[in-house]
Structure formats: structure tokens, C-alpha cells
One Martini backbone bead per residue (centre of mass of N, CA, C, O) as a GRO file, in nm:
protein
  340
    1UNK     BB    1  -0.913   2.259   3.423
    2UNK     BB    2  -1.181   2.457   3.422
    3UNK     BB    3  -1.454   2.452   3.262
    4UNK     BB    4  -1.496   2.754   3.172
    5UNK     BB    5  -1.203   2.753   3.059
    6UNK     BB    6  -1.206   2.514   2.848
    7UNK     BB    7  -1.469   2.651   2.677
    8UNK     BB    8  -1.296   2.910   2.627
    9UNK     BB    9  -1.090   2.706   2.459
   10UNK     BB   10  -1.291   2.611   2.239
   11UNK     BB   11  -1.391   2.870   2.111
   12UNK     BB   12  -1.134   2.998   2.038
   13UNK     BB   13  -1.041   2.766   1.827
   14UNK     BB   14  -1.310   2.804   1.662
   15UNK     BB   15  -1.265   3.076   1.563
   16UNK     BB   16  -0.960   3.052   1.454
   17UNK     BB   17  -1.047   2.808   1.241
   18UNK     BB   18  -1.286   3.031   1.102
   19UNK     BB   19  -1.084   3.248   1.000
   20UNK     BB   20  -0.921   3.088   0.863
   21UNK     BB   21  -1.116   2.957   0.662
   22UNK     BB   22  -1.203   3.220   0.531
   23UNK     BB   23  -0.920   3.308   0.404
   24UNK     BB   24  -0.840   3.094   0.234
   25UNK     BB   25  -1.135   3.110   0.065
   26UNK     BB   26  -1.020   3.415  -0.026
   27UNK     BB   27  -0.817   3.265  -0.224
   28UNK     BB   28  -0.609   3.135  -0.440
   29UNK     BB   29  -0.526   2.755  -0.459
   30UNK     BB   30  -0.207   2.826  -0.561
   31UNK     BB   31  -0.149   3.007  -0.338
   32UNK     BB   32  -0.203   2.822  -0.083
   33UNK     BB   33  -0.048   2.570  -0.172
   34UNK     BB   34   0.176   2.682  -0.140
   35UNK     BB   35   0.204   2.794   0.133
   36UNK     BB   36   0.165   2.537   0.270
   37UNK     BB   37   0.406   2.398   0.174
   38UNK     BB   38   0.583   2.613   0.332
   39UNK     BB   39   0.456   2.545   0.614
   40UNK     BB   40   0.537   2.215   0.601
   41UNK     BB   41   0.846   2.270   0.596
   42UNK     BB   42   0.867   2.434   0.856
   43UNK     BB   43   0.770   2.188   1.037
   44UNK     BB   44   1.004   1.986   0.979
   45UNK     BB   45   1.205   2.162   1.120
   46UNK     BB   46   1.052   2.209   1.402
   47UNK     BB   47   0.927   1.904   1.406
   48UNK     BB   48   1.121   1.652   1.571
   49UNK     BB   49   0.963   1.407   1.629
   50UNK     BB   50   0.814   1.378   1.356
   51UNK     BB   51   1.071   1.371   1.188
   52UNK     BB   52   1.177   1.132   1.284
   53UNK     BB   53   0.946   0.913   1.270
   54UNK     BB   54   0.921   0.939   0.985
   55UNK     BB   55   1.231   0.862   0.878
   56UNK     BB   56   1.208   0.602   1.045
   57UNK     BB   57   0.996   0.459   0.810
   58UNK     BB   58   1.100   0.515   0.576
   59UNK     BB   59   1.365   0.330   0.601
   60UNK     BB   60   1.206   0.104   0.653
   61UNK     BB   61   1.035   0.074   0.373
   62UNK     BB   62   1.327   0.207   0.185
   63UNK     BB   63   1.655   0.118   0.289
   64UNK     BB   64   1.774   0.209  -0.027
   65UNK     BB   65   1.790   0.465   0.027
   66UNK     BB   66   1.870   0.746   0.063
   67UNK     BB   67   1.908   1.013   0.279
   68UNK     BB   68   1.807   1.247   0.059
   69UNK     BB   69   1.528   1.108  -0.019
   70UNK     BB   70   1.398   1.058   0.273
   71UNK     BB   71   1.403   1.398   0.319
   72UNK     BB   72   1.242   1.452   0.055
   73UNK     BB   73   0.981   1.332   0.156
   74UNK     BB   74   0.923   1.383   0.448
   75UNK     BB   75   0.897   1.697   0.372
   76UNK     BB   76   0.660   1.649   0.145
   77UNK     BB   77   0.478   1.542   0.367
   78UNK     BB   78   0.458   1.777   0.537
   79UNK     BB   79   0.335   1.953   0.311
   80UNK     BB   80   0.057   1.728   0.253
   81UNK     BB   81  -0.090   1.818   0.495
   82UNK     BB   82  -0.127   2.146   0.441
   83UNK     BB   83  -0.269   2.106   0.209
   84UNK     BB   84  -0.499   1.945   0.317
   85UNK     BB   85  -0.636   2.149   0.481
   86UNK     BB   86  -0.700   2.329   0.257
   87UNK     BB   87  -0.860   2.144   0.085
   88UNK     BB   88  -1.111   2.133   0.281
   89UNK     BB   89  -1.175   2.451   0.255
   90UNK     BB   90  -1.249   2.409  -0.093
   91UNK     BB   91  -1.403   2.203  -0.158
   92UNK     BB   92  -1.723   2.269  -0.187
   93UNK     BB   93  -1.636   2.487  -0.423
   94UNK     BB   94  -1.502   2.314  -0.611
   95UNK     BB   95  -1.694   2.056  -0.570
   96UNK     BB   96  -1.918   2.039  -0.797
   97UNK     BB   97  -2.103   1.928  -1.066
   98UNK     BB   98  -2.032   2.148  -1.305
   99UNK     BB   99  -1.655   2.084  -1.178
  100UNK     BB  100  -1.522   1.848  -1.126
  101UNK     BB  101  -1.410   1.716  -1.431
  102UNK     BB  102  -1.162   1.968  -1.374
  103UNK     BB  103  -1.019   1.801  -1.116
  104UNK     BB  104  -1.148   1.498  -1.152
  105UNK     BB  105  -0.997   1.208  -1.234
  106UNK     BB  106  -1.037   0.891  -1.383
  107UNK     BB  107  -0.899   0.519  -1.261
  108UNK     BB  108  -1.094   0.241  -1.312
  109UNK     BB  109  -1.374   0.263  -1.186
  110UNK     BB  110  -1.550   0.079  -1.299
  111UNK     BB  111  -1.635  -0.194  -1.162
  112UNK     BB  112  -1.714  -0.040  -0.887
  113UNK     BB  113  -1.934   0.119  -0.974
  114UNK     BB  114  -2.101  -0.181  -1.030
  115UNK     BB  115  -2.133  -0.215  -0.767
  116UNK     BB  116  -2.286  -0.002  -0.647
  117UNK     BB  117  -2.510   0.020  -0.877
  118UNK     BB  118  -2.598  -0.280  -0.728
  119UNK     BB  119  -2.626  -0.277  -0.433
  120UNK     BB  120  -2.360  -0.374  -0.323
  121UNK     BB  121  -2.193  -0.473  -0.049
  122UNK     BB  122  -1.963  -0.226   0.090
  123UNK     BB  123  -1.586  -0.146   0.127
  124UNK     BB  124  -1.423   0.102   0.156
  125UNK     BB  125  -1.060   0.142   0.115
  126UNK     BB  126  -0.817   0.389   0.259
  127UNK     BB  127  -0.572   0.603   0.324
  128UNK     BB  128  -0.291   0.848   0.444
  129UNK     BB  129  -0.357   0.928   0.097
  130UNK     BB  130  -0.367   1.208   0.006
  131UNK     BB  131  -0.704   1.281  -0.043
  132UNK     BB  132  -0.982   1.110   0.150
  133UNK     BB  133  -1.202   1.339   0.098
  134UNK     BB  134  -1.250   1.341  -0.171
  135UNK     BB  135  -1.349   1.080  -0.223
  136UNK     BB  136  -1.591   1.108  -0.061
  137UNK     BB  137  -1.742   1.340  -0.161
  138UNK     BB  138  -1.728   1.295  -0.398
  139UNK     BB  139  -1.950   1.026  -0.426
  140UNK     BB  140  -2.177   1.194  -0.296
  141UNK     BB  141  -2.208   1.364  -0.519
  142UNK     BB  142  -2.260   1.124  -0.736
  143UNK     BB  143  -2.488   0.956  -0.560
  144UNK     BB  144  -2.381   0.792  -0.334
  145UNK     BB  145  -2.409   0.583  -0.051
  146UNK     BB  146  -2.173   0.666   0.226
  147UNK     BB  147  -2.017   0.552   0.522
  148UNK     BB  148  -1.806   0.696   0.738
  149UNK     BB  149  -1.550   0.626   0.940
  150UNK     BB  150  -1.489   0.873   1.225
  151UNK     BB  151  -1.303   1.030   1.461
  152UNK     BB  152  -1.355   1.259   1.684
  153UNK     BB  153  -1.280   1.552   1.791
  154UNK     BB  154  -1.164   1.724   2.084
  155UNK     BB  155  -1.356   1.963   1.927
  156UNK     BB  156  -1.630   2.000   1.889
  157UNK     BB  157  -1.695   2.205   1.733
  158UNK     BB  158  -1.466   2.152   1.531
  159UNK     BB  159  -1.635   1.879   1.429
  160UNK     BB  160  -1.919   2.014   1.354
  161UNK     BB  161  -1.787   2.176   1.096
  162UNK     BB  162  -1.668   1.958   0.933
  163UNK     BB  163  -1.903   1.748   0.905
  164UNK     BB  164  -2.085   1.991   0.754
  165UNK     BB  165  -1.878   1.930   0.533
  166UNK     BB  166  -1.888   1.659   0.423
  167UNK     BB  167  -2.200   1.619   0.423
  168UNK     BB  168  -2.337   1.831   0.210
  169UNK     BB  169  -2.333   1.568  -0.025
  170UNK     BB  170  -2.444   1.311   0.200
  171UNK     BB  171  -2.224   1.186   0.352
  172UNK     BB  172  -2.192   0.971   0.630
  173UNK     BB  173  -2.132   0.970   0.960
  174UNK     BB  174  -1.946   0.758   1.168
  175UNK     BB  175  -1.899   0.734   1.509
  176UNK     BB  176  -1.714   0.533   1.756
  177UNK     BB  177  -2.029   0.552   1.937
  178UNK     BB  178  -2.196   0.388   1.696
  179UNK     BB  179  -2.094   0.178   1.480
  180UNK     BB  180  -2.183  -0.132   1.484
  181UNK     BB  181  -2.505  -0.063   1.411
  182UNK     BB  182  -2.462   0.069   1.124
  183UNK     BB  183  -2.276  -0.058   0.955
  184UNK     BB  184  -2.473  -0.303   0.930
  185UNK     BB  185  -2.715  -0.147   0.785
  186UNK     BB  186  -2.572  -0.076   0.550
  187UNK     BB  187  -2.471  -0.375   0.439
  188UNK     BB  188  -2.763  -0.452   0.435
  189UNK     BB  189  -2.879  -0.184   0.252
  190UNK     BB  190  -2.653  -0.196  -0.005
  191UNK     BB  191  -2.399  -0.016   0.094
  192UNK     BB  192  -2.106   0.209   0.174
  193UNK     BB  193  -1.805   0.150   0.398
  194UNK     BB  194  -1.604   0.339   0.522
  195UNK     BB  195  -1.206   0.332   0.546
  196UNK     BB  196  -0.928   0.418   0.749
  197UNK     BB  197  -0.694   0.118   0.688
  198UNK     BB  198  -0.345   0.171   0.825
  199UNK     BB  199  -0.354   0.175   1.127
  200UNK     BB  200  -0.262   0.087   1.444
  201UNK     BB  201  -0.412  -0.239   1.624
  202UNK     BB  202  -0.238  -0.361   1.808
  203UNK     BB  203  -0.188  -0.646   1.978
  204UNK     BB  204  -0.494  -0.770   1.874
  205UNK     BB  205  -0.425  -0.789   1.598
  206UNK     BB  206  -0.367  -0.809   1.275
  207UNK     BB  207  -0.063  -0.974   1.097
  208UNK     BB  208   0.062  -0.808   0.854
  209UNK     BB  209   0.229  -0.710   0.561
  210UNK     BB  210   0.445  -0.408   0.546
  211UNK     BB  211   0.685  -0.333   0.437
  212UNK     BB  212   0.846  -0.595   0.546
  213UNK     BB  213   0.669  -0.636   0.745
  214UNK     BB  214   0.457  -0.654   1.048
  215UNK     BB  215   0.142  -0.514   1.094
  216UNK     BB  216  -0.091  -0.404   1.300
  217UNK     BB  217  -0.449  -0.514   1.194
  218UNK     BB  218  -0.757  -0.528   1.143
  219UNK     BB  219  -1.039  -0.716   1.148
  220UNK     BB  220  -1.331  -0.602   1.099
  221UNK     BB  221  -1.308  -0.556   0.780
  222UNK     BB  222  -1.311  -0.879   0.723
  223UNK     BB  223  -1.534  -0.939   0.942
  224UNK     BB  224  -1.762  -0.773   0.726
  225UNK     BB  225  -1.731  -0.917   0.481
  226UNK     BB  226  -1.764  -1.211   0.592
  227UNK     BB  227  -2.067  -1.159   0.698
  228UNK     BB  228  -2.172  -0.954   0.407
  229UNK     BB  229  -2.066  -1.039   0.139
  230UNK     BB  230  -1.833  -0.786   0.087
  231UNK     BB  231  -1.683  -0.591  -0.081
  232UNK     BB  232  -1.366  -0.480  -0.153
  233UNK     BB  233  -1.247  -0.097  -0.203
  234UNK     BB  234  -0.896   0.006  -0.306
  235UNK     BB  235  -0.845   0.336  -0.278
  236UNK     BB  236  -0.782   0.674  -0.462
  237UNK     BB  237  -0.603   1.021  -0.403
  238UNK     BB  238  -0.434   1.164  -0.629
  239UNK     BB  239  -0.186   1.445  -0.654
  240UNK     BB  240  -0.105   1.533  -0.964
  241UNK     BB  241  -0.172   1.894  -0.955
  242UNK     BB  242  -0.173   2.186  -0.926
  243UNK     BB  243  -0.520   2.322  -0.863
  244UNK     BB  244  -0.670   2.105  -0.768
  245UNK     BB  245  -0.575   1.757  -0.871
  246UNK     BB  246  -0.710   1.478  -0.932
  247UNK     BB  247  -0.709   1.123  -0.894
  248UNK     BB  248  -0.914   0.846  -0.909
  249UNK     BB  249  -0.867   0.508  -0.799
  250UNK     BB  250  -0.800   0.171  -0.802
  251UNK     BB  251  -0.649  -0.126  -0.699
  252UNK     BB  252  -0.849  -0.316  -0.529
  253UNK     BB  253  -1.061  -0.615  -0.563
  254UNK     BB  254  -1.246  -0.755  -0.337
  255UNK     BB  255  -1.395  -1.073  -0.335
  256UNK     BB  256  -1.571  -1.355  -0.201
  257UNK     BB  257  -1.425  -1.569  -0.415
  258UNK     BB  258  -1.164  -1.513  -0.306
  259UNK     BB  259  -1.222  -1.622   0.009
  260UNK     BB  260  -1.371  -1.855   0.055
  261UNK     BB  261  -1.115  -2.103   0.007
  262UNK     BB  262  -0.969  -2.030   0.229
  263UNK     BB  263  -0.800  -2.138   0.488
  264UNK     BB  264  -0.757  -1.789   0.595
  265UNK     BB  265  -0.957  -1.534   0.523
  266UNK     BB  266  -0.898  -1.309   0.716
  267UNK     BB  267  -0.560  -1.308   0.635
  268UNK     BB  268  -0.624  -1.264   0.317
  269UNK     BB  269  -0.818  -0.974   0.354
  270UNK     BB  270  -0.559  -0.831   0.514
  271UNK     BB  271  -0.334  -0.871   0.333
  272UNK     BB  272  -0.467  -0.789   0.065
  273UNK     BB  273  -0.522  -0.445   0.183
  274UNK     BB  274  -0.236  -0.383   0.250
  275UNK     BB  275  -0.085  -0.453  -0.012
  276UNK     BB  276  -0.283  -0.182  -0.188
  277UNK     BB  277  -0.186   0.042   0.034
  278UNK     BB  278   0.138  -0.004  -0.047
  279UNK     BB  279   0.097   0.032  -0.365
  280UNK     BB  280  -0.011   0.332  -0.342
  281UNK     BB  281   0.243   0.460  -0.200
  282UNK     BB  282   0.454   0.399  -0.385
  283UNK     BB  283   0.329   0.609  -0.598
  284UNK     BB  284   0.336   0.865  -0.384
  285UNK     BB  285   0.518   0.854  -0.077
  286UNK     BB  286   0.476   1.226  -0.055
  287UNK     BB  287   0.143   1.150   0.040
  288UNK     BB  288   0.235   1.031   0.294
  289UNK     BB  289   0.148   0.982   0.646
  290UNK     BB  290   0.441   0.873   0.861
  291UNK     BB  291   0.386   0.935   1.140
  292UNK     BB  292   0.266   0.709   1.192
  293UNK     BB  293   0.304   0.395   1.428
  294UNK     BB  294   0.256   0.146   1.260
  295UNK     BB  295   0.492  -0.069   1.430
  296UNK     BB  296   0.446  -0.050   1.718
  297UNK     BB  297   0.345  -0.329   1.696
  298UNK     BB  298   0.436  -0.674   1.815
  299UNK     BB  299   0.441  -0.949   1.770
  300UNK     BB  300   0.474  -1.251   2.013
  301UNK     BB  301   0.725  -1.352   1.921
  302UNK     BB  302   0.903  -1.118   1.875
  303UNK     BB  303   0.912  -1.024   2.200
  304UNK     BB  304   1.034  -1.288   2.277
  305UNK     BB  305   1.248  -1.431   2.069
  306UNK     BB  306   1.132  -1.612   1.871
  307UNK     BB  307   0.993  -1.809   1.636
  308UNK     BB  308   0.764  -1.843   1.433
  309UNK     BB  309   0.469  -1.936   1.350
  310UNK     BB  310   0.352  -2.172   1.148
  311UNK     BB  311   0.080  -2.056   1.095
  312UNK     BB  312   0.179  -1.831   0.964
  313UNK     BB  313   0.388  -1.914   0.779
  314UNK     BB  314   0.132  -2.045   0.607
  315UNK     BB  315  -0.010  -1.843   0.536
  316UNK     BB  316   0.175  -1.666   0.399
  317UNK     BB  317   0.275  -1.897   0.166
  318UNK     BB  318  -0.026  -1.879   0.033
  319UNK     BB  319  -0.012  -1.613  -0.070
  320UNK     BB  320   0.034  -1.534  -0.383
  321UNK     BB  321   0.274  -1.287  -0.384
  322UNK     BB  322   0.448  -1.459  -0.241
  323UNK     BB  323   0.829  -1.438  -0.189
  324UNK     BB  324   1.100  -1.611  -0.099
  325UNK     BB  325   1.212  -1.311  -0.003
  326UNK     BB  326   1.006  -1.222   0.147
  327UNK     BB  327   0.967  -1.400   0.381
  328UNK     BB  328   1.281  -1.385   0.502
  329UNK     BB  329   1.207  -1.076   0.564
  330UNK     BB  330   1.004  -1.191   0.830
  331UNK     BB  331   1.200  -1.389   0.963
  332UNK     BB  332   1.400  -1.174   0.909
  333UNK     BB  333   1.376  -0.893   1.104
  334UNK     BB  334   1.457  -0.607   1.195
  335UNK     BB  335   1.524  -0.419   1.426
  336UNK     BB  336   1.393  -0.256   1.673
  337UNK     BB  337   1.230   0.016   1.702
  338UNK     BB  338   1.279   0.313   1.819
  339UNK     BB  339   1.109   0.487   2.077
  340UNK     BB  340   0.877   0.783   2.110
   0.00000   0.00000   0.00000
């Protein structure tokens, strides 16, 4: 495609998302949202790839469930898909200072709040479940320091208006262009550093337990923590009841004394961060975006045919959570998932 051509392409496409996004801020959220999901229902019947993957993680996730219950959550998770979408173009205008406690309840999160308010270096980290825009905003609004890793999109104007949608409160983006030397002086300067630490990191991640399974894990995350003796702090955003009502919670905070004194403090703090993911997920399952491809990527045992690597083994075994029973199927994975 000719740069001209592009060019008047993505000008389009911007156009054509801020006219969608006039339209729906000038509905009423009630009547948005059931539209969204209905819209969401309709894309899972639509788009064979993704409902098919979908499907194939939840049974993976969930082995025991019915044929039909993971086909309703599957749908349901397209569902919350068109409606985070709608909901970010809603925050700015419901999410105020002197209504935002009409929206959304908070659960737990005195502890969390304390390490803030002391400026201590933080880590938040949330997954692609419920709506992670909504926890970033409300915190930038309630006046905390925040800084998101945020990766831009392919297309530079709708890029540029959604991040001036995100920062309008204060949080600032960090994009993958910029990242190592910011996230740095942040947690230098006892700010809080955010992350959607969910996605596949590739064949050279850090494996820790994900759903039964050996997952693919960012390192950066557990080496920033341990660099900068930062706490890291699990929180999610569920979406309770319709009309934009959300709960705010804390599921697992690790400090620095948690992992001081393990074997291996890297995959003790990727595998406990993994596990509060998990948690969080288990309790919303149909707010969660299964379409990623999370089990990806796998360890250079499954792919060779080999038996665990001792060390490995050893790290899983020290976990305090592990079961004799999580172990045992962690060492004899079900089959190799088709790939697509």
C-alpha cells in the first residue's frame, strides 16, 4: 500500500472510531451495554478463529466442565470484550471525583493504599480481566503517582486519543519505546509502576503454573521487583452489575521479606503473581479475555520429550501452595494443544 493510501487509512479509521465513540457517549450506559453485549454474542458466532480458541483454553483451563458451560462463558467473554470498549469511551464522564463512589465499590484495599501513601516503590499488576482501564483511571483520579506500561497501537491517531482518554487524570503511559529508563526512575521515585502481566512471554519467559499448565512468564517483572525491593501488588477491577458498577480489590500483595530468603526469589515471585492471575480469574471466568494465546510457548522439556528438569521440579516443590496433586500434573501435561 502506497504511503498516500495508508495515510488516508488510517485517517479513516479515525474518523469512523470517533464518530462511534460520539454516538455511544451520547446514550444512555444501561442501554450501551446490553447493545455491546449483544454485539459481543454475535462476534463469537462470527469469528470462527477466535471462538475456537477461546474455547480450547477454557477446557484447558477447566477441564471439567460441561460442553455447555464453557460455550457460555466462551460467549460471555465476547460479550465483555464490546463492552470494555464501550466502557472506556464512558470512563472520563462517569468516573469524577464527586461520583466515581457511586460506580465503584473498593474490597481489601486498605493494606495496598498504605504502601502508596508511604511512597513506597510499587508494582501493580492486573490481567485482561474485567475492565484494567477502569483500576488505572480511578487510582490516577484519586491522586496516586501511576505509570502504565502500555503497548501503542497500530494506528498512531487512535493511539493518540485513546492515551489522552487514559492520562486525562493524571496516569501517565509508558510505551514500549521508552520503557526501560522511566519504569527505573519511577520506582526510584517511590511511584507505582503498572503492568497487564497475563500475555505469553515467549519460548526465553520464566515457566511457573498457570491453570494446571506451565505458562510462559515475563521475568522483568520479579527482576524489578527484586532490583528496586518493591512490593508487587495483585489488584483487579470486576465488573459487578450493570449501569458501569465495578468492585476494585487487592487478591495478593508480595513484599520484598516474602521472597528475600527463597531458593530461587525470581520464580517464587512470577509463580506467586501468576497464581493471584489465576484467582482473580477463577472468580469472574466469563470477564476474562481467553482469546489470548497464554500456553503459547513451552518449556524445552514438553518440546524435546524429556522428564522435568530436577531444578524445576525443585523450585515447583518449594512453593508453599503446591499440592501433591498440582505437582503431579504439572509433570504429566495433557497433550500439546493444536496449534492455530
Amino acid at each position: 500500500m502506497s504511503s498516500s493510501a495508508s495515510a488516508i487509512l488510517t485517517a479513516a479509521e479515525y474518523v469512523a472510531a470517533r464518530l462511534a465513540a460520539v454516538g455511544v457517549s451520547l446514550l444512555d450506559v444501561d442501554a450501551t451495554e446490553r447493545t455491546a453485549a449483544a454485539l459481543g454474542r454475535l462476534l463469537y458466532r462470527l469469528d470462527r478463529r477466535h471462538r475456537d480458541r477461546t474455547l480450547r483454553n477454557i477446557r484447558l483451563a477447566f477441564p471439567h466442565w460441561s460442553d455447555q458451560q464453557a460455550r457460555r462463558i466462551a460467549r460471555d467473554s465476547f460479550a465483555h470484550l464490546i463492552q470494555l470498549v464501550i466502557e472506556v469511551v464512558h470512563t472520563p464522564r462517569v468516573l469524577q471525583p464527586a461520583t466515581w463512589p457511586k460506580h465503584v465499590r473498593l474490597a481489601g484495599l486498605g493494606p495496598a493504599i498504605e504502601l502508596l501513601n508511604a511512597r513506597h516503590p510499587a508494582i501493580l499488576l492486573t490481567g485482561h480481566l474485567g475492565n484494567w482501564e477502569v483500576l488505572g483511571y480511578l487510582l490516577a483520579l484519586l491522586g496516586y503517582d501511576v505509570d502504565a506500561i502500555a503497548r501503542p497501537l497500530d494506528n498512531p491517531l487512535i493511539n493518540r486519543w485513546l492515551l489522552g482518554i487514559r492520562q486525562r487524570r493524571g496516569m501517565r503511559i509508558i510505551t514500549k519505546w521508552d520503557a526501560t529508563d522511566r519504569m527505573i526512575h519511577v520506582l526510584q521515585a517511590g511511584g507505582a509502576l503498572g503492568f497487564i502481566a497475563d500475555q505469553n512471554a515467549g519460548d526465553k519467559g520464566l515457566f511457573v503454573p498457570f491453570f494446571g499448565r506451565l505458562a510462559s512468564t515475563y521475568k522483568s517483572i520479579g527482576l524489578l521487583a527484586m532490583s528496586h525491593n518493591a512490593a508487587i501488588i495483585c489488584g483487579y477491577a470486576h465488573r459487578v452489575a450493570p449501569g458501569y458498577q465495578f468492585e476494585l480489590g487487592v487478591e495478593d500483595i508480595i513484599h520484598p521479606e516474602d521472597w528475600q530468603h527463597r531458593h530461587d526469589p525470581l520464580f517464587y515471585i512470577t509463580a506467586r503473581y501468576s497464581r493471584a492471575m489465576e484467582m482473580m480469574i477463577r472468580r469472574r471466568p466469563e470477564q476474562y479475555l481467553w482469546m489470548h494465546r497464554r500456553w503459547k510457548s513451552r518449556p524445552r522439556h514438553e518440546r524435546q520429550g524429556k522428564p522435568m528438569p530436577k531444578a524445576l521440579r525443585r523450585n515447583l516443590e518449594e512453593l508453599p501452595w503446591m499440592s501433591q496433586s498440582q505437582l503431579e500434573q504439572l509433570l504429566h501435561p495433557p497433550a500439546p494443544l493444536p496449534s492455530d
